[in-house]
mmCIF file of C-alpha atoms in Angstrom:
data_model
loop_
_atom_site.group_PDB
_atom_site.id
_atom_site.type_symbol
_atom_site.label_atom_id
_atom_site.label_comp_id
_atom_site.label_asym_id
_atom_site.label_seq_id
_atom_site.Cartn_x
_atom_site.Cartn_y
_atom_site.Cartn_z
ATOM 1 C CA UNK A 1 -9.116 -26.668 3.806
ATOM 2 C CA UNK A 2 -9.370 -24.373 6.838
ATOM 3 C CA UNK A 3 -10.696 -25.718 10.124
ATOM 4 C CA UNK A 4 -13.655 -23.328 9.809
ATOM 5 C CA UNK A 5 -14.584 -24.975 6.506
ATOM 6 C CA UNK A 6 -15.353 -28.281 8.203
ATOM 7 C CA UNK A 7 -17.838 -26.812 10.675
ATOM 8 C CA UNK A 8 -21.495 -27.294 9.795
ATOM 9 C CA UNK A 9 -24.055 -25.752 12.144
ATOM 10 C CA UNK A 10 -26.532 -28.362 13.321
ATOM 11 C CA UNK A 11 -29.560 -26.133 12.732
ATOM 12 C CA UNK A 12 -29.121 -25.962 8.946
ATOM 13 C CA UNK A 13 -31.633 -27.559 6.637
ATOM 14 C CA UNK A 14 -30.489 -30.131 4.087
ATOM 15 C CA UNK A 15 -30.755 -27.470 1.378
ATOM 16 C CA UNK A 16 -28.668 -25.019 3.415
ATOM 17 C CA UNK A 17 -26.042 -27.692 4.054
ATOM 18 C CA UNK A 18 -25.856 -28.419 0.349
ATOM 19 C CA UNK A 19 -25.518 -24.714 -0.414
ATOM 20 C CA UNK A 20 -22.794 -24.394 2.229
ATOM 21 C CA UNK A 21 -20.938 -27.285 0.595
ATOM 22 C CA UNK A 22 -21.269 -25.599 -2.807
ATOM 23 C CA UNK A 23 -19.936 -22.334 -1.403
ATOM 24 C CA UNK A 24 -16.970 -24.103 0.192
ATOM 25 C CA UNK A 25 -16.146 -25.941 -3.032
ATOM 26 C CA UNK A 26 -16.339 -22.691 -4.985
ATOM 27 C CA UNK A 27 -14.090 -21.025 -2.407
ATOM 28 C CA UNK A 28 -11.443 -23.717 -2.944
ATOM 29 C CA UNK A 29 -11.733 -23.318 -6.722
ATOM 30 C CA UNK A 30 -11.261 -19.556 -6.399
ATOM 31 C CA UNK A 31 -8.280 -19.969 -4.076
ATOM 32 C CA UNK A 32 -6.706 -22.350 -6.608
ATOM 33 C CA UNK A 33 -7.381 -19.821 -9.405
ATOM 34 C CA UNK A 34 -5.786 -17.056 -7.331
ATOM 35 C CA UNK A 35 -2.693 -19.175 -6.743
ATOM 36 C CA UNK A 36 -2.470 -20.028 -10.441
ATOM 37 C CA UNK A 37 -2.702 -16.325 -11.329
ATOM 38 C CA UNK A 38 -0.044 -15.428 -8.753
ATOM 39 C CA UNK A 39 2.238 -18.050 -10.295
ATOM 40 C CA UNK A 40 1.597 -16.709 -13.801
ATOM 41 C CA UNK A 41 2.263 -13.130 -12.670
ATOM 42 C CA UNK A 42 5.536 -14.198 -11.046
ATOM 43 C CA UNK A 43 6.552 -15.995 -14.243
ATOM 44 C CA UNK A 44 5.769 -12.967 -16.420
ATOM 45 C CA UNK A 45 7.576 -10.634 -14.000
ATOM 46 C CA UNK A 46 10.604 -12.905 -14.182
ATOM 47 C CA UNK A 47 10.470 -12.902 -17.986
ATOM 48 C CA UNK A 48 10.243 -9.092 -18.002
ATOM 49 C CA UNK A 49 13.187 -8.868 -15.627
ATOM 50 C CA UNK A 50 15.211 -11.202 -17.845
ATOM 51 C CA UNK A 51 14.239 -9.198 -20.910
ATOM 52 C CA UNK A 52 15.467 -6.025 -19.205
ATOM 53 C CA UNK A 53 18.755 -7.731 -18.339
ATOM 54 C CA UNK A 54 19.152 -8.876 -21.935
ATOM 55 C CA UNK A 55 18.509 -5.363 -23.247
ATOM 56 C CA UNK A 56 21.071 -3.941 -20.821
ATOM 57 C CA UNK A 57 23.601 -6.491 -22.045
ATOM 58 C CA UNK A 58 22.961 -5.549 -25.653
ATOM 59 C CA UNK A 59 23.288 -1.869 -24.747
ATOM 60 C CA UNK A 60 26.623 -2.513 -23.058
ATOM 61 C CA UNK A 61 27.861 -4.565 -26.018
ATOM 62 C CA UNK A 62 27.046 -1.743 -28.424
ATOM 63 C CA UNK A 63 29.156 0.612 -26.293
ATOM 64 C CA UNK A 64 32.137 -1.713 -26.774
ATOM 65 C CA UNK A 65 31.943 -1.473 -30.564
#
């Protein structure tokens, strides 16, 4: 968690503090979702790259026939 996420202004009401906590939790959930999506995108990009390499290999092999 960022340093800013631990700061709670002293003039907040109990309800505002609870809402701030909810917002911070949701922020962490969203950041985790973003990271998961980045990882999935990287995995798919790698699979596409490998697929392209495989197709190039097959193309080269057909030239040898």
